Amino acid sequence: MLDESLLDAPERLTEADRRGLLRGAAEAGARVRTAARHAAEAGVGNLKPDGRPRAVLIAGPGAAATHAADLLGTLAGAGSPVTRLAPTGVAPAAGALRWELPGWAGSVDLLLIATPDGAEPGLSLLAEQAYRRGCTVVAVAPAGSPLNDAVSASRGLFIPMATAPYDHDEPLAGAAPGVLWALLTPLLALLDRTGLLEAPPEAVGKVADRLDRVAERCGPAVVTYSNPAKTLASELADSLPVVWTEGTSAGPAGRRFAAALAELSGTPAVVADLPEALAAHSALLAGRLAAGADPDDFFRDRVEEQAALHARVVLLRDRPIGGLTAAPNARDLALGHDTPISELEPEAGGELETLAELIAITDFAAVYLALASGA
């Protein structure tokens, strides 16, 4: 059950935030600036690559590496395929995970390693394997971690991860807002240098500014009725979020939101892109999860019963309303099945900025839902 009174009690929110999730979301802009500075100090801006890599491989544990690969692949488009190397192992523990390069990987490919830990033996072994194959290796991880030495020995480039003191208070969640931007920002700078995508320093600066503005709108001191993240968290209480995305950049934002809901608050969610989502989730909205799907006696006493779980559509769009869009049909489908709908659309700006805004608002919402539900 969601304790909605907690949402408008900043002191209580701070006390409940044992994992530093709110701080990570609020300081995302600062984390981007620090990470960009670390990339510059590591020499990313001075690199002179010989054209684009044939393929970009990304390795790392948990949600942070998964989301980074998804975001970078979306931004890069068809220029070079971006593939996440999924780990194998018997448990999601640093010492149990192993990564393997595909058989075709070689000297024309780029291996990116992104981890908020840096103590995974499997990643150090992967860096050594890449060196033997002739792959270029770039890693982002905490300074002084074992991976630092392994990458240096493999003649790769190591970029210290932008960390905060509270990162070490509790185990880091892979979907934590600060973790994503600390790992993603140096990789954006690197792939901009290779010509794989456009993320020059001025664009990264605009991302940091946009994240700051979202933090001002969605911070814990802003009351629910004027706070889009708190409003969304309240709307998602005791519901199954059905996340629909429209536009290229909204896709990874929606997938990250669904993963963050699951990891941070224990809330299951389903996600799909429009217009295919209309067919994929039509039966879901028409079934027992629809708001009107309660065939039992309306007049029975329900005081002691837990509320039934119903779907709520969350529509994320990365472009203004108008033009070729499936949004009207999405609204008709949801409302036709008595399913409420929440909509988020960023302010105008570059692709990186609008993507950052969608991620930031939904990150705040996932954190508020986690804190107010006692997760």
C-alpha positions in Angstrom: 0.0 0.0 0.0 1.2 3.5 -0.8 1.6 5.9 2.0 0.6 9.1 0.1 1.2 11.3 3.2 4.9 10.4 2.9 5.1 12.1 -0.6 4.4 15.5 0.9 6.7 15.1 3.9 10.2 15.9 2.7 11.8 15.1 6.1 10.2 11.6 6.2 11.2 11.0 2.6 14.8 11.8 3.4 14.7 9.4 6.4 13.2 6.6 4.3 15.8 7.1 1.5 18.4 4.7 2.9 19.8 3.9 -0.5 20.4 7.5 -1.6 17.9 7.1 -4.5 16.4 10.6 -4.2 19.8 12.1 -3.8 21.0 10.3 -6.9 18.0 11.6 -8.9 18.4 15.1 -7.6 22.1 15.2 -8.3 21.9 13.7 -11.8 22.9 16.9 -13.5 25.9 17.3 -11.3 26.8 13.7 -11.9 26.8 14.3 -15.6 29.1 17.3 -15.3 31.5 15.3 -13.1 31.5 12.3 -15.4 32.1 14.6 -18.5 35.1 16.1 -16.7 36.5 12.7 -15.8 36.2 11.7 -19.5 38.0 14.8 -20.6 40.8 14.3 -18.0 41.2 10.7 -19.2 41.9 12.0 -22.7 38.7 11.1 -24.5 38.7 14.5 -26.3 42.2 13.9 -27.6 41.5 10.5 -29.2 41.9 10.2 -33.0 40.1 7.0 -34.0 40.5 5.5 -37.4 36.9 5.6 -38.4 33.9 4.0 -36.8 34.2 0.6 -35.1 32.6 -2.3 -36.9 30.7 -3.2 -33.8 30.4 -1.9 -30.2 30.2 -4.5 -27.4 29.1 -3.5 -23.9 29.7 -5.6 -20.8 28.8 -5.0 -17.2 26.5 -6.3 -14.5 22.9 -5.5 -13.9 20.5 -2.9 -15.1 23.0 0.0 -15.5 24.9 -1.8 -18.3 21.7 -3.0 -19.9 20.2 0.5 -20.0 23.5 2.0 -21.2 23.6 -0.4 -24.1 19.9 0.2 -24.9 20.4 4.0 -24.9 23.6 4.0 -26.9 22.2 1.6 -29.4 19.2 3.8 -29.9 21.2 6.9 -30.3 23.8 5.3 -32.6 21.2 3.9 -35.0 22.4 1.7 -37.8 25.9 3.2 -37.9 27.5 0.4 -35.9 25.6 -2.3 -34.0 25.7 -1.9 -30.3 25.4 -5.2 -28.5 25.3 -6.0 -24.8 27.3 -9.0 -23.7 25.0 -10.9 -21.3 26.9 -12.6 -18.4 26.6 -16.2 -17.4 27.0 -17.6 -13.9 25.2 -19.3 -11.0 24.3 -16.1 -9.2 24.2 -12.3 -9.7 27.3 -11.9 -7.6 30.6 -10.2 -8.6 32.7 -13.3 -8.3 30.2 -15.6 -10.1 29.7 -13.7 -13.3 31.5 -14.4 -16.5 31.5 -12.6 -19.9 32.7 -14.0 -23.3 33.5 -12.2 -26.5 31.6 -13.5 -29.6 33.8 -15.5 -31.9 33.9 -12.9 -34.6 35.1 -10.0 -32.3 38.5 -8.7 -33.3 40.7 -5.6 -34.0 38.0 -3.6 -35.7 35.6 -3.8 -32.8 35.2 -1.7 -29.6 34.6 -3.2 -26.1 33.0 -1.0 -23.5 33.0 -2.1 -19.9 30.6 -0.3 -17.5 30.3 -1.2 -13.9 29.6 0.6 -10.6 31.7 -2.1 -8.8 34.9 -2.8 -10.7 35.8 -5.8 -8.6 34.2 -8.5 -10.9 37.0 -11.0 -11.9 35.0 -11.8 -15.0 35.3 -8.3 -16.3 39.1 -8.3 -15.8 39.3 -11.6 -17.6 37.2 -10.1 -20.4 39.6 -7.2 -20.8 42.5 -9.6 -21.1 40.6 -11.7 -23.7 39.8 -8.5 -25.7 43.5 -7.6 -25.6 44.5 -11.0 -27.0 41.9 -10.5 -29.8 43.1 -7.0 -30.6 39.8 -5.3 -29.5 40.1 -1.8 -28.2 38.9 -1.7 -24.6 37.4 1.3 -22.7 36.1 0.9 -19.2 34.2 3.1 -16.8 34.4 2.0 -13.1 35.3 3.3 -9.7 38.9 4.6 -9.5 41.3 2.2 -7.8 39.2 -0.9 -8.5 40.8 -4.1 -9.8 39.4 -3.4 -13.2 41.5 -0.3 -13.4 44.7 -2.4 -13.3 43.3 -5.0 -15.7 42.4 -2.4 -18.3 45.7 -0.6 -18.0 47.6 -3.9 -18.4 45.5 -4.5 -21.6 46.5 -1.1 -22.9 43.0 0.1 -22.8 41.5 3.4 -21.6 40.1 3.6 -18.1 37.8 6.4 -17.1 37.0 6.8 -13.3 33.3 6.7 -12.6 31.8 9.8 -11.0 30.8 8.7 -7.5 29.3 10.3 -4.5 30.1 9.6 -0.8 26.7 8.1 -0.2 27.2 5.5 -3.0 29.0 3.3 -0.4 26.4 3.6 2.4 24.2 0.9 0.9 24.6 -1.6 -1.9 24.1 0.2 -5.2 20.9 -0.6 -7.1 21.6 -1.1 -10.8 18.6 1.1 -11.7 19.7 3.9 -9.3 19.6 7.3 -11.2 23.1 8.3 -10.2 24.6 5.1 -11.5 23.1 5.4 -15.0 24.4 8.9 -15.7 27.8 8.2 -14.1 28.4 5.3 -16.5 26.6 6.6 -19.5 28.1 10.1 -19.8 31.7 9.1 -20.5 30.5 6.5 -23.1 28.5 9.2 -24.8 31.7 11.4 -25.1 33.7 8.4 -26.4 31.2 7.4 -29.1 30.8 11.1 -30.1 34.6 11.1 -30.7 34.3 8.0 -32.8 31.6 9.5 -34.9 29.0 6.9 -33.9 26.6 9.4 -32.4 26.4 13.1 -31.7 27.1 14.1 -28.1 29.5 17.0 -28.2 30.3 18.8 -24.9 27.7 21.5 -25.4 25.0 18.8 -25.9 26.1 17.0 -22.7 26.0 20.3 -20.9 22.4 20.8 -22.0 21.6 17.4 -20.7 22.9 18.3 -17.3 20.9 21.6 -17.4 17.7 19.7 -18.3 18.3 17.2 -15.5 18.7 20.2 -13.1 15.4 21.6 -14.2 13.6 18.3 -13.8 15.1 18.1 -10.3 13.6 21.5 -9.5 10.2 20.4 -10.7 10.3 16.9 -9.1 12.2 17.4 -5.9 10.9 16.2 -2.5 10.0 19.8 -1.4 7.6 20.2 -4.4 4.0 19.2 -3.4 2.3 16.4 -5.2 -0.3 18.4 -7.2 2.5 20.4 -9.0 5.1 17.6 -9.0 4.8 15.4 -12.1 6.9 12.6 -10.6 5.0 12.4 -7.3 1.7 12.6 -9.3 2.7 9.7 -11.5 3.8 7.6 -8.4 0.5 8.3 -6.7 -1.4 7.3 -9.9 0.5 4.0 -10.1 -0.3 3.0 -6.6 -1.9 -0.5 -6.5 -1.9 -0.7 -10.3 -0.1 -2.6 -13.1 1.7 0.0 -15.1 1.3 -0.6 -18.9 4.0 1.6 -20.4 3.5 2.6 -24.0 6.2 4.6 -25.8 6.2 6.6 -29.0 9.2 7.9 -30.8 12.7 6.4 -31.1 14.1 7.9 -27.9 11.1 7.1 -25.8 11.6 3.4 -26.2 14.7 3.0 -24.0 13.2 5.5 -21.4 10.1 3.3 -21.2 12.1 0.1 -20.8 14.3 1.7 -18.1 11.1 2.9 -16.3 9.7 -0.7 -16.2 13.0 -2.1 -15.0 13.3 0.6 -12.3 9.8 0.0 -11.0 10.6 -3.7 -10.6 14.0 -3.3 -9.0 13.3 -0.3 -6.8 9.7 -0.7 -5.7 8.9 -4.3 -6.6 6.2 -3.1 -9.0 5.7 -5.3 -12.1 5.2 -3.5 -15.4 4.8 -4.3 -19.0 6.2 -2.1 -21.8 5.7 -1.9 -25.6 6.2 0.6 -28.4 3.3 2.2 -30.3 1.6 1.4 -32.6 2.4 -2.3 -32.0 1.4 -1.9 -28.3 -2.2 -1.5 -29.3 -2.4 -5.0 -30.6 0.0 -6.5 -28.1 -1.9 -5.2 -25.0 -5.4 -5.1 -26.3 -6.4 -8.4 -24.7 -4.6 -7.3 -21.5 -6.8 -4.2 -21.2 -9.9 -6.1 -22.1 -9.4 -8.8 -19.4 -9.7 -8.8 -15.6 -7.1 -6.0 -15.3 -9.4 -3.4 -16.8 -10.8 -1.0 -14.3 -14.4 -2.1 -15.0 -13.6 -5.8 -14.8 -15.0 -6.6 -11.4 -18.0 -9.0 -12.0 -18.6 -9.6 -8.3 -21.4 -8.0 -6.3 -20.8 -4.2 -6.2 -22.6 -3.9 -2.9 -20.6 -6.4 -0.9 -18.5 -5.2 2.1 -15.0 -4.6 0.8 -13.5 -2.8 3.8 -11.4 -5.7 4.9 -10.4 -6.7 1.3 -7.3 -5.7 -0.6 -8.1 -3.5 -3.6 -8.1 -5.4 -7.0 -5.1 -4.8 -9.2 -6.0 -2.8 -12.4 -4.0 -1.6 -15.3 -3.0 2.0 -15.8 -1.4 3.1 -19.1 1.6 5.4 -19.0 2.2 7.0 -22.4 5.8 8.3 -22.9 6.3 10.4 -26.0 9.5 12.1 -27.2 7.9 14.4 -29.8 5.1 17.0 -29.7 1.5 16.0 -30.4 0.7 16.3 -34.0 1.8 14.7 -37.3 1.8 10.9 -37.7 1.0 9.6 -34.2 -0.8 6.6 -32.7 -1.5 8.6 -29.4 -5.2 9.2 -30.2 -5.8 5.5 -30.8 -3.9 4.7 -27.7 -6.1 7.0 -25.6 -9.3 5.6 -27.2 -8.2 2.0 -26.5 -7.3 2.7 -22.9 -10.4 4.8 -22.1 -12.6 2.4 -24.0 -11.7 -0.3 -21.5 -12.1 2.0 -18.5 -8.3 2.1 -18.1 -6.9 5.4 -16.9 -3.9 6.9 -18.7 -1.0 9.1 -17.6 1.0 11.0 -20.2 4.5 12.4 -20.2 6.0 14.5 -23.0 9.3 16.4 -22.7 9.9 20.0 -23.6 11.3 20.8 -27.0 15.1 20.2 -27.4 17.7 18.0 -28.8 17.3 14.2 -28.8 19.6 13.8 -25.8 17.8 16.4 -23.8 14.3 15.1 -24.4 15.5 11.5 -23.6 17.1 12.8 -20.4 13.9 14.5 -19.3 11.8 11.4 -19.8 14.3 9.3 -17.9 14.7 11.8 -15.1 10.9 12.2 -14.4 10.3 8.5 -14.5 13.3 7.9 -12.3 11.9 10.2 -9.7 8.5 8.5 -10.0 10.0 5.1 -9.5 11.9 6.3 -6.4 8.9 8.0 -4.9 6.8 4.8 -5.4 9.6 2.8 -3.8 9.9 5.1 -0.8 6.1 5.6 -0.2 5.5 1.8 -0.5 8.2 0.9 2.0 10.3 -1.0 -0.5 
